[in-house]
Structures are given as C-alpha cells and as structure tokens.
Tab-separated table of C-alpha atoms in Angstrom:
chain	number	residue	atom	x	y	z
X	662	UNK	CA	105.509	59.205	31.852
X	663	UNK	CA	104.881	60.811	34.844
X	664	UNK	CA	107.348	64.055	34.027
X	665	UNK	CA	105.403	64.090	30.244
X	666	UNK	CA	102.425	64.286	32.669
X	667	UNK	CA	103.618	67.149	35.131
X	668	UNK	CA	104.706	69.255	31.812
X	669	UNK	CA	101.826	68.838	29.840
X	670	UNK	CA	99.638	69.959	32.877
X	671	UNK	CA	101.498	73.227	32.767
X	672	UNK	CA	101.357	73.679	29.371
X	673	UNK	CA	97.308	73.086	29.642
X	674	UNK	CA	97.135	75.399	32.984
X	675	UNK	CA	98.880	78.245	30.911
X	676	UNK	CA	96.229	77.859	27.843
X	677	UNK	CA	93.226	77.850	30.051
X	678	UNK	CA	94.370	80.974	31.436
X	679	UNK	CA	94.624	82.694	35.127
X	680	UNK	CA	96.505	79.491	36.628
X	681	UNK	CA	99.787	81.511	35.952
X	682	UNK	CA	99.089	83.640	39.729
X	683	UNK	CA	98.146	80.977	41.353
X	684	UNK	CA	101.325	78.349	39.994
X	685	UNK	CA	103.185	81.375	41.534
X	686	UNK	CA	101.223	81.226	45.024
X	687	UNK	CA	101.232	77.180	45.063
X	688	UNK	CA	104.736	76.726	43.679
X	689	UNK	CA	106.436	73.072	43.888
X	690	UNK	CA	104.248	70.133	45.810
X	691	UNK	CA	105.617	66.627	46.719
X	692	UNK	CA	103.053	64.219	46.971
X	693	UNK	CA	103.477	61.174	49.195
X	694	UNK	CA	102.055	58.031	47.196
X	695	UNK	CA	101.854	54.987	49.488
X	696	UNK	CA	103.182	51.238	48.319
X	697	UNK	CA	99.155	50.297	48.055
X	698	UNK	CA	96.311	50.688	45.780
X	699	UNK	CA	93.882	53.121	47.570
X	700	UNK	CA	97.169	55.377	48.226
X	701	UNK	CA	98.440	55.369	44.719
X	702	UNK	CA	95.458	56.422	42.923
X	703	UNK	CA	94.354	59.258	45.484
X	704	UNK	CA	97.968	60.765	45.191
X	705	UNK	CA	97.820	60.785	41.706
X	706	UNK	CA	94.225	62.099	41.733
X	707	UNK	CA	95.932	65.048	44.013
X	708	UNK	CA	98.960	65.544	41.095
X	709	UNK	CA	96.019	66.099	38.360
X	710	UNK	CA	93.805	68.521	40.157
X	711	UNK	CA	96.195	70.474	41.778
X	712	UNK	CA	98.425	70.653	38.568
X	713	UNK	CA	95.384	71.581	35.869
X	714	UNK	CA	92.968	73.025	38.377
X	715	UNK	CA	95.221	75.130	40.467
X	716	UNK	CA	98.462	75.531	38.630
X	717	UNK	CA	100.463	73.889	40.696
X	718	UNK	CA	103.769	71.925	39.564
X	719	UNK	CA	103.022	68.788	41.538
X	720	UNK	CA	104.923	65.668	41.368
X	721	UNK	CA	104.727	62.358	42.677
X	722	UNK	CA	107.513	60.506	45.420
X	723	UNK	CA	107.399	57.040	46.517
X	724	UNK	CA	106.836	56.491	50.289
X	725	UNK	CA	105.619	54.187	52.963
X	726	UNK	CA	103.670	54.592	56.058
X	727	UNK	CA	106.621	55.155	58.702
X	728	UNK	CA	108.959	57.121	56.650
X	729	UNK	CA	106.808	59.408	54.755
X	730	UNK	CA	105.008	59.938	58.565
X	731	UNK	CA	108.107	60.875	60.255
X	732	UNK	CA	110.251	62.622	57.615
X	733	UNK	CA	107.052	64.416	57.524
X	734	UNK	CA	106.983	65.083	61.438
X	735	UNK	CA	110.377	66.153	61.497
X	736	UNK	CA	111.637	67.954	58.665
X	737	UNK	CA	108.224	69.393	56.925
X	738	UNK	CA	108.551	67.099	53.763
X	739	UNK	CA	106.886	65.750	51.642
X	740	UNK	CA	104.354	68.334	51.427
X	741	UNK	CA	101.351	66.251	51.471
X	742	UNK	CA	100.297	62.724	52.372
X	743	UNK	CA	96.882	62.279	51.125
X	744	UNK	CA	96.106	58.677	52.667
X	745	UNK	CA	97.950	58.481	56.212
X	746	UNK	CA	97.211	55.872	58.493
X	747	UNK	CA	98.301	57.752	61.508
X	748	UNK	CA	96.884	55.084	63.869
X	749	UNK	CA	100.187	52.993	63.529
X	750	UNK	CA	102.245	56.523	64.634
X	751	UNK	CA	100.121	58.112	67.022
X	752	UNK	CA	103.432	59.625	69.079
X	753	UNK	CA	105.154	60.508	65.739
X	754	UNK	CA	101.906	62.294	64.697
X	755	UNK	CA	101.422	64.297	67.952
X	756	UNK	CA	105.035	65.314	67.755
X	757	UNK	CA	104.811	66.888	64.467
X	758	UNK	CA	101.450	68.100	65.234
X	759	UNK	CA	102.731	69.844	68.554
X	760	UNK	CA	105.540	71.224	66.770
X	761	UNK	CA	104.027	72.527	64.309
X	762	UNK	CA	105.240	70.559	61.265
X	763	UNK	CA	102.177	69.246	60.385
X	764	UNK	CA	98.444	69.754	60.155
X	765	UNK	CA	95.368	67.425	59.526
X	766	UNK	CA	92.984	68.671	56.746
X	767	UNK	CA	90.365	66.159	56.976
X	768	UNK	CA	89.978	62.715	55.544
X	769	UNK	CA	90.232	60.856	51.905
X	770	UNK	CA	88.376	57.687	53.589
X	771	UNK	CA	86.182	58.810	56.404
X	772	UNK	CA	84.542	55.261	57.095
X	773	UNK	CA	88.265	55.015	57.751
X	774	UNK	CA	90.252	51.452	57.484
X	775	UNK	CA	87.950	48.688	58.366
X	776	UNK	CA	89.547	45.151	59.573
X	777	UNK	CA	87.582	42.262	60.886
X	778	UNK	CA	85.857	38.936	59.708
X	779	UNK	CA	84.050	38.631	56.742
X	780	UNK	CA	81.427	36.266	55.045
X	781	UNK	CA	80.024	36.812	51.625
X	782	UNK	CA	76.476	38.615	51.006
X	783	UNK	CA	74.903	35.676	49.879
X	784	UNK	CA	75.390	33.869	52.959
X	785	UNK	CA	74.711	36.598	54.944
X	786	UNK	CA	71.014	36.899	53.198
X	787	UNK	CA	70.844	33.053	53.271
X	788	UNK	CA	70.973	33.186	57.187
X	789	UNK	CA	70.136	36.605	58.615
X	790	UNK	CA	70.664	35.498	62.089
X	791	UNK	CA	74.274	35.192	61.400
X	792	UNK	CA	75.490	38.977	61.908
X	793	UNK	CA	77.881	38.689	64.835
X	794	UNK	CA	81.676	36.286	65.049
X	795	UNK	CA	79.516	34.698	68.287
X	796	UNK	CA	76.438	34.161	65.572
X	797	UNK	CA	78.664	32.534	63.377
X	798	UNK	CA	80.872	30.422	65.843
X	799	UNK	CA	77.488	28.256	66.480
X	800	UNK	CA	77.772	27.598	63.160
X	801	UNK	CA	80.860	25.244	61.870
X	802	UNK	CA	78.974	23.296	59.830
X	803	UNK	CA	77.777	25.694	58.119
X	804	UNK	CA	81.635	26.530	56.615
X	805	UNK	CA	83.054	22.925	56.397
X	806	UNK	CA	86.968	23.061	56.413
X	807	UNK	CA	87.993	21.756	53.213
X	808	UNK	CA	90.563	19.259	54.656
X	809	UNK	CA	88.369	18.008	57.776
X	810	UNK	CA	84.432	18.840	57.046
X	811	UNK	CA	83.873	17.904	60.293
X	812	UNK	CA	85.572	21.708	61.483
X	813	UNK	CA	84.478	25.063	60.729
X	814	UNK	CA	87.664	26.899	58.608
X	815	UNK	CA	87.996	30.371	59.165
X	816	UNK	CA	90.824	31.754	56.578
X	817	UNK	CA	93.341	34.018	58.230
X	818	UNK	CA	96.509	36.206	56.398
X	819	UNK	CA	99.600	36.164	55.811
X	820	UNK	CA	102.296	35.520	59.118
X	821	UNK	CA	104.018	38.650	59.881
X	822	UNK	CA	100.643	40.785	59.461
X	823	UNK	CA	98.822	42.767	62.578
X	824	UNK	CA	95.468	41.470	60.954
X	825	UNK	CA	96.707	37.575	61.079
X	826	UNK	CA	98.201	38.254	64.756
X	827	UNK	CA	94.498	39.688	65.955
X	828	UNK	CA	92.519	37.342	63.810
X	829	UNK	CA	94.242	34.363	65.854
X	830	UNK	CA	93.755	35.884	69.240
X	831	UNK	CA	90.153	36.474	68.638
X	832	UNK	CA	90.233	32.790	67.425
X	833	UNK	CA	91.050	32.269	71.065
X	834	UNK	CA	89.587	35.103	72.764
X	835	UNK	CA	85.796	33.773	71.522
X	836	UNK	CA	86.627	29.985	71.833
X	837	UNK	CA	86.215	29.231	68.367
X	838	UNK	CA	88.821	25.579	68.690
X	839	UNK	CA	85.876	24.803	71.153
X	840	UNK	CA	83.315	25.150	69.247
X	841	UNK	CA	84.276	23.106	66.302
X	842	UNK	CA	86.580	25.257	64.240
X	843	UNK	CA	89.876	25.552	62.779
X	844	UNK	CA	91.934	28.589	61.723
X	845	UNK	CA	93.558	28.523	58.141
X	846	UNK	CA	97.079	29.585	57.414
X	847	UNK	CA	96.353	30.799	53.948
X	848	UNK	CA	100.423	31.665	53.364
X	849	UNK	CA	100.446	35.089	52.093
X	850	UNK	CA	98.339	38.141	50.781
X	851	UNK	CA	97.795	36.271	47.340
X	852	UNK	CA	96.968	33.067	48.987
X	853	UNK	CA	94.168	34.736	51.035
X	854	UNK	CA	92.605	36.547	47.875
X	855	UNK	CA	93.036	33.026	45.855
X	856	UNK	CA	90.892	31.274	48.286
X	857	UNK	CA	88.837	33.937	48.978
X	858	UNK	CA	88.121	34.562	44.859
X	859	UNK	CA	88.212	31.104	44.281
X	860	UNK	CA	85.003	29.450	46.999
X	861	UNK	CA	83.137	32.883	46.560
X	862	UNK	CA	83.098	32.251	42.366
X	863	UNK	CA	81.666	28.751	43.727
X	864	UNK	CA	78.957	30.493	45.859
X	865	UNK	CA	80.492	28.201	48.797
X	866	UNK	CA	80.271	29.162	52.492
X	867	UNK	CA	83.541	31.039	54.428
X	868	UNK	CA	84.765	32.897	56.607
X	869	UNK	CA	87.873	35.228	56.481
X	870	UNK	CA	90.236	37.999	57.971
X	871	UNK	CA	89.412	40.701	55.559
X	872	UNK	CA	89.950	44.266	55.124
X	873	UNK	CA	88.749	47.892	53.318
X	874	UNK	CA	89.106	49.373	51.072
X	875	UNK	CA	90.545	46.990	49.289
X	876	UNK	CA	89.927	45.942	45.059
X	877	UNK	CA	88.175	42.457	46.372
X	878	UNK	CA	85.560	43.755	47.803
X	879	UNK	CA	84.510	46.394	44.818
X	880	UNK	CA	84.697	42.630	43.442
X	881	UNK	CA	82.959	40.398	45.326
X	882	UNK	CA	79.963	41.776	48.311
X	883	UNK	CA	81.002	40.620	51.314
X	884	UNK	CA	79.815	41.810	54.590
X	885	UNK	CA	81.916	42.194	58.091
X	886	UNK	CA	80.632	40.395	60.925
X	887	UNK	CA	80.359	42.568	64.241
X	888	UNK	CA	82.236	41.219	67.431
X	889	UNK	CA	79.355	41.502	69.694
X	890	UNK	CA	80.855	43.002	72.198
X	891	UNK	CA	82.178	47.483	72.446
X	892	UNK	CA	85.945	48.146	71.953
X	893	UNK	CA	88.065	48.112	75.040
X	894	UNK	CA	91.164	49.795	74.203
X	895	UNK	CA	93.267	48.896	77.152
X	896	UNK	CA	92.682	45.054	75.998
X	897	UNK	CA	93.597	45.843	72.661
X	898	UNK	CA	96.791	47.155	73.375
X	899	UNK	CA	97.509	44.301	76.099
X	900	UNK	CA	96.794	41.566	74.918
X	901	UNK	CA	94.638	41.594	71.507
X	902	UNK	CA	97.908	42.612	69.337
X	903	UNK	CA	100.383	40.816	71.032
X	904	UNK	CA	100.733	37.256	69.679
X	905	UNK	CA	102.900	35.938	72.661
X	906	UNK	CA	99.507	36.831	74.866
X	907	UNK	CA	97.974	33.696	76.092
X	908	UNK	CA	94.772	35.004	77.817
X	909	UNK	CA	92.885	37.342	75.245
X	910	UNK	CA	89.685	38.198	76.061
X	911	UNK	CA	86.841	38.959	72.914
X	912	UNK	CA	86.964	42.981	71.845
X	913	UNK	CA	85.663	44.672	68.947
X	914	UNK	CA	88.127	45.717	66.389
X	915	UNK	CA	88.782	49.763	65.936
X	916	UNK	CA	88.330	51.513	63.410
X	917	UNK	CA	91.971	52.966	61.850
X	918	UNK	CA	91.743	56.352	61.296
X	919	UNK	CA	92.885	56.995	58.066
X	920	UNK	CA	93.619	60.972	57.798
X	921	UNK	CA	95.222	63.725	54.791
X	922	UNK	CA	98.371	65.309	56.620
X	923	UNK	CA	99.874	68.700	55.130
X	924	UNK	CA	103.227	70.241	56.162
X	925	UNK	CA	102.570	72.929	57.391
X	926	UNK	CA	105.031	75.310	55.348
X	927	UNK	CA	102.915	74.377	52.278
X	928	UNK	CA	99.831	75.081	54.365
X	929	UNK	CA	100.756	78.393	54.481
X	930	UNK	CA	101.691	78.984	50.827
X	931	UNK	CA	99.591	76.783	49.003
X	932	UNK	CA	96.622	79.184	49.394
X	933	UNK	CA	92.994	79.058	50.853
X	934	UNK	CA	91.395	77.381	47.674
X	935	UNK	CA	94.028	74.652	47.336
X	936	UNK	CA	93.400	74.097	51.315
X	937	UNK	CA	89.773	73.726	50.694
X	938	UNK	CA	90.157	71.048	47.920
X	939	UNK	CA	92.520	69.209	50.534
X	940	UNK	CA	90.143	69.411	53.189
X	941	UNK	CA	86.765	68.589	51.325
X	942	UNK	CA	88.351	65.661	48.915
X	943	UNK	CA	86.999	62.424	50.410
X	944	UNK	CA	85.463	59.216	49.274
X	945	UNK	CA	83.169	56.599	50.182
X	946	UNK	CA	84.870	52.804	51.206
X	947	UNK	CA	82.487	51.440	48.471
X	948	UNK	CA	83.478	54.437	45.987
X	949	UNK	CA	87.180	53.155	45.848
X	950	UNK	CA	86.616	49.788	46.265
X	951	UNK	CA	85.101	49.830	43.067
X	952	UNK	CA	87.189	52.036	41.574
X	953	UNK	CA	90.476	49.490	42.659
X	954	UNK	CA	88.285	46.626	41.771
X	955	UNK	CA	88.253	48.419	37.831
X	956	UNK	CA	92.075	49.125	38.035
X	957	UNK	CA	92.469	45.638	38.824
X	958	UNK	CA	90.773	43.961	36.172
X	959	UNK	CA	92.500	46.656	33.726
X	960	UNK	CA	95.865	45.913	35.266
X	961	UNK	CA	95.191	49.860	35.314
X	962	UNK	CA	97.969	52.293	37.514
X	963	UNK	CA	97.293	55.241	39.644
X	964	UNK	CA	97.399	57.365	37.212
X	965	UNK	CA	95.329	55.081	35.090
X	966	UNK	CA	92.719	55.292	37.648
X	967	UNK	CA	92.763	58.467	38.657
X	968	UNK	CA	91.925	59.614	35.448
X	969	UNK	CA	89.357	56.970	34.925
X	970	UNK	CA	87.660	58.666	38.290
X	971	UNK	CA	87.950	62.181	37.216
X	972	UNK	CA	86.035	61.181	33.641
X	973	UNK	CA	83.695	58.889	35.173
X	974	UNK	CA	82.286	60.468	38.995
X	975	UNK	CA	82.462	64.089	37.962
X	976	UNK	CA	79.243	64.763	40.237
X	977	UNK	CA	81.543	63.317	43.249
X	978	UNK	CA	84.553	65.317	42.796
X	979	UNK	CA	83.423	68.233	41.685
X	980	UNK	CA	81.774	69.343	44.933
X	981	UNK	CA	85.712	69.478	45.998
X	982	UNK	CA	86.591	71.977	43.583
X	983	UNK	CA	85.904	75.880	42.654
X	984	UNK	CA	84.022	76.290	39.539
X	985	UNK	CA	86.713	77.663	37.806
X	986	UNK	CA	89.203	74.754	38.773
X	987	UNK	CA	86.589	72.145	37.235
X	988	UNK	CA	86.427	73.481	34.428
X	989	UNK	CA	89.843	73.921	33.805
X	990	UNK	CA	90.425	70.229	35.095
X	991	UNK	CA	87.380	68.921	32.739
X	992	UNK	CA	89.253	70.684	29.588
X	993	UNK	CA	92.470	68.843	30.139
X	994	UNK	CA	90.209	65.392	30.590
C-alpha cells in the first residue's frame, strides 16, 4: 500500500506540473516513523506533503526512539525524524549536533510531551480548589479505592515504565501512604486505559499517571494536576527516576522536549522551501489528541489519519506550505 502510495504521488506531482525540478533538487527522503500513534501519523503526514507538494520520492522506515536517534547521530540516516524525543538522548543528540550530522528544525508538538497526574474535568469543575497533587492528597475520600473505600487509589502504569517509576516516588516524595492513600498497579498500558475509560464513562472520581498527546485524552477531558512546587533538576536526576531511591523529595515533572531532527546532508539538498515546511509544521497537544482519538475509534492507520488531517484542518496546515505546494497537495486530496 504504501509503495502504490509513493508511485501514485509521483505520477500526481508530474500532472500538476513544475514538481519535476524540484523531485530533482529533493531527490530520495527516509522518513523515521516511531512505534506510537502521534509518530506514525506525523511521518506519514511528512511522506504526503513532501511527495505531492514538493516532488519528493519519500518513503516511510520503521524506527524507535534510540536507534533511529543514534543511527541518525552517527551515520546521517534516516533523513528525517519528525517526532524525536531527544530528552531520553541528550549526549547522543549533542554528539550528532556537534558533529554536524544533524540539525533541529523546530518542533511538531511544541507544548512538548506532558507526564504527570491527572483527574477528569468534571471533577476538576466539581471542586476547583483541587488544582495541585498536595490539593488533592487532602482529599482520599474523595477517590475511594475500589478494594478498600476507606483509601484514596491513585492508578499508576505499567512496571518497567519511567512514568510508573516517578509516579511511585512522588507517591512517596508528597506522603500520599500518610495521608490515606494507596497506589494502584494497573498491570500494563491497556490495563491503565481500561480503568481509566471504564470509571470516567461512570462519571466516578480518580486519579491517574497520565500522559500527552495521547488518543485518551482527545477522548475523555481530563486535566493535569500541578506539583506545587518548581522543577529541580538535580533531584530529578538523583533520586526522582531512580526506583531503588528511598528518600525522594516532591519536584515538578519536566516538560520532554519533543523536537523534528534533519540530517544534515538532506538539509543541504532538500532545498529552502522543503526546510521551511519542516521548520513551520507543528501542532497543538489538543490538535492530535483529537486527531488519535478519531484514528482510534476508526481503527484508522497513519496514513489513514494523515489524510483525514490534510482533508479536514486545511486552515492549520496550510500556513506550513507555499501556495503552490497546497494546491498541488489539495488536488491529489
């Protein structure tokens, strides 16, 4: 499907005319598409518009966060990663960067990845006083735990995650087994989104790890509780993300910084109006969590929803493109 895609971009490119120069100028691209929904749709939003809009001959490979970041940092390939989460490589990153192997062209998420604790809107507009993980640890019976109502339950991840190991040392860190609560092993990613999907269909009261963008919330409003208190990285790093850690003091979780890396040969070659749509192609958290939320529901693909995008938000992404490349892409749609 996706090669019938690639050719039948070309073939489109060559009918609209003057994308025959510029095929020549961009040549062959290799986008990175990440194992995850946000990553998967944006990298197959960057195979349509380069392909109709600029004549490019772009295709998709499969990738993950550490290999697609350091083949990138040392050998130039893939050309593009549109959603890196360069946060988890910072060394790898500056290496490449420093060597000049890579380049950062702006952002596809500039709220950037957003972790932390989460209670639904309803609740949040049922108490207003509740806006903080302090606020809310006064609070357990508010969020009965469905095995022992006499405990708050806050639900955490999956074992093995960074989210789950932070979620448990804040759980410490703020005193919440103190104060009347009890943190939830909800078994894996699928057991979190059951019981998150599952008490917010009730309208009941909870508490959860949570994260963005992600499908569920485009689903269901929740909001993320602040940590009261600034972000000291030195903690973090010590003892915040280290599970063995038994004194953890309360911090305010980061913001990941969630960034579109280019090697830098096809930085050169690609051309300055191909560089432009790289740079100025972002989106809203909200935007995509929507638009995962409607791939979801439509057991929908990438490509699916990349399309879907393109037909749907052309007043959003066509501030990212030349005139002449949106009209070539809006003939092909």
């Amino acid at each position: 499907m996706k090669s019938l895609l690639a050719s039948t971009c070309l073939i489109l490119g060559t009918i609209a005319g003057g994308s025959l120069p510029n095929a020549a100028e961009c040549g062959n691209v290799s986008i990175a598409s990440m194992n995850w929904q946000s990553a998967e749709v944006i990298s197959n939003l960057d195979k349509i518009i380069l392909n109709e809009g600029y004549g490019c001959n772009a295709e998709i490979t499969i990738g993950d966060t550490v290999p697609t970041i350091t083949s990138m940092a040392e050998k130039g390939q893939p050309d593009i990663a549109p959603e890196a989460w360069i946060d988890l490589l910072p060394d790898v990153v500056k290496k490449g960067t420093e060597e000049g192997r890579i380049i950062q062209v702006g952002s596809p998420l500039p709220d950037g990845g957003i972790q932390g604790w989460w209670i639904p809107q309803y609740v949040a507009e049922a108490h207003p006083d509740i806006k903080t993980i302090p606020d809310v640890l006064k609070h357990p019976e508010l969020f009965p735990d469905a095995e022992d109502s006499s405990k708050g339950a806050i639900l955490n991840g999956p074992q093995g995650w960074g989210g789950t190991v932070v979620t448990s040392q804040f759980f410490k860190a703020f005193d919440a087994e103190k104060a009347g609560w009890k943190l939830v092993d909800t078994g894996s990613a699928a057991g979190l989104d059951g019981s998150i999907g599952k008490a917010y269909e009730r309208k009941e009261n909870f508490v959860a790890y949570y994260w963005a963008p992600t499908a569920l919330l485009g689903k269901y409003q929740m909001v993320r509780l602040g940590e009261g208190v600034a972000n000291d990285a030195a903690e973090w790093k010590r003892c915040n993300t280290v599970e063995a850690c038994p004194d953890p003091k309360p911090n305010a979780w980061p913001v990941d910084t969630i960034v579109t890396l280019v090697a830098k040969p096809f930085s050169e070659k690609a051309g300055p109006e191909v560089m432009d749509y790289l740079t100025k192609r972002s989106w809203s958290n909200d935007t995509i969590n929507k638009l995962m939320a409607w791939m979801t529901d439509n057991q929908a693909s990438g490509e699916d929803g990349a399309k879907h995008f393109l037909t749907e938000n052309p007043g959003i992404w066509k501030t990212w493109v030349s005139p002449e490349a949106a009209a070539k892409i809006e003939a092909a749609l």
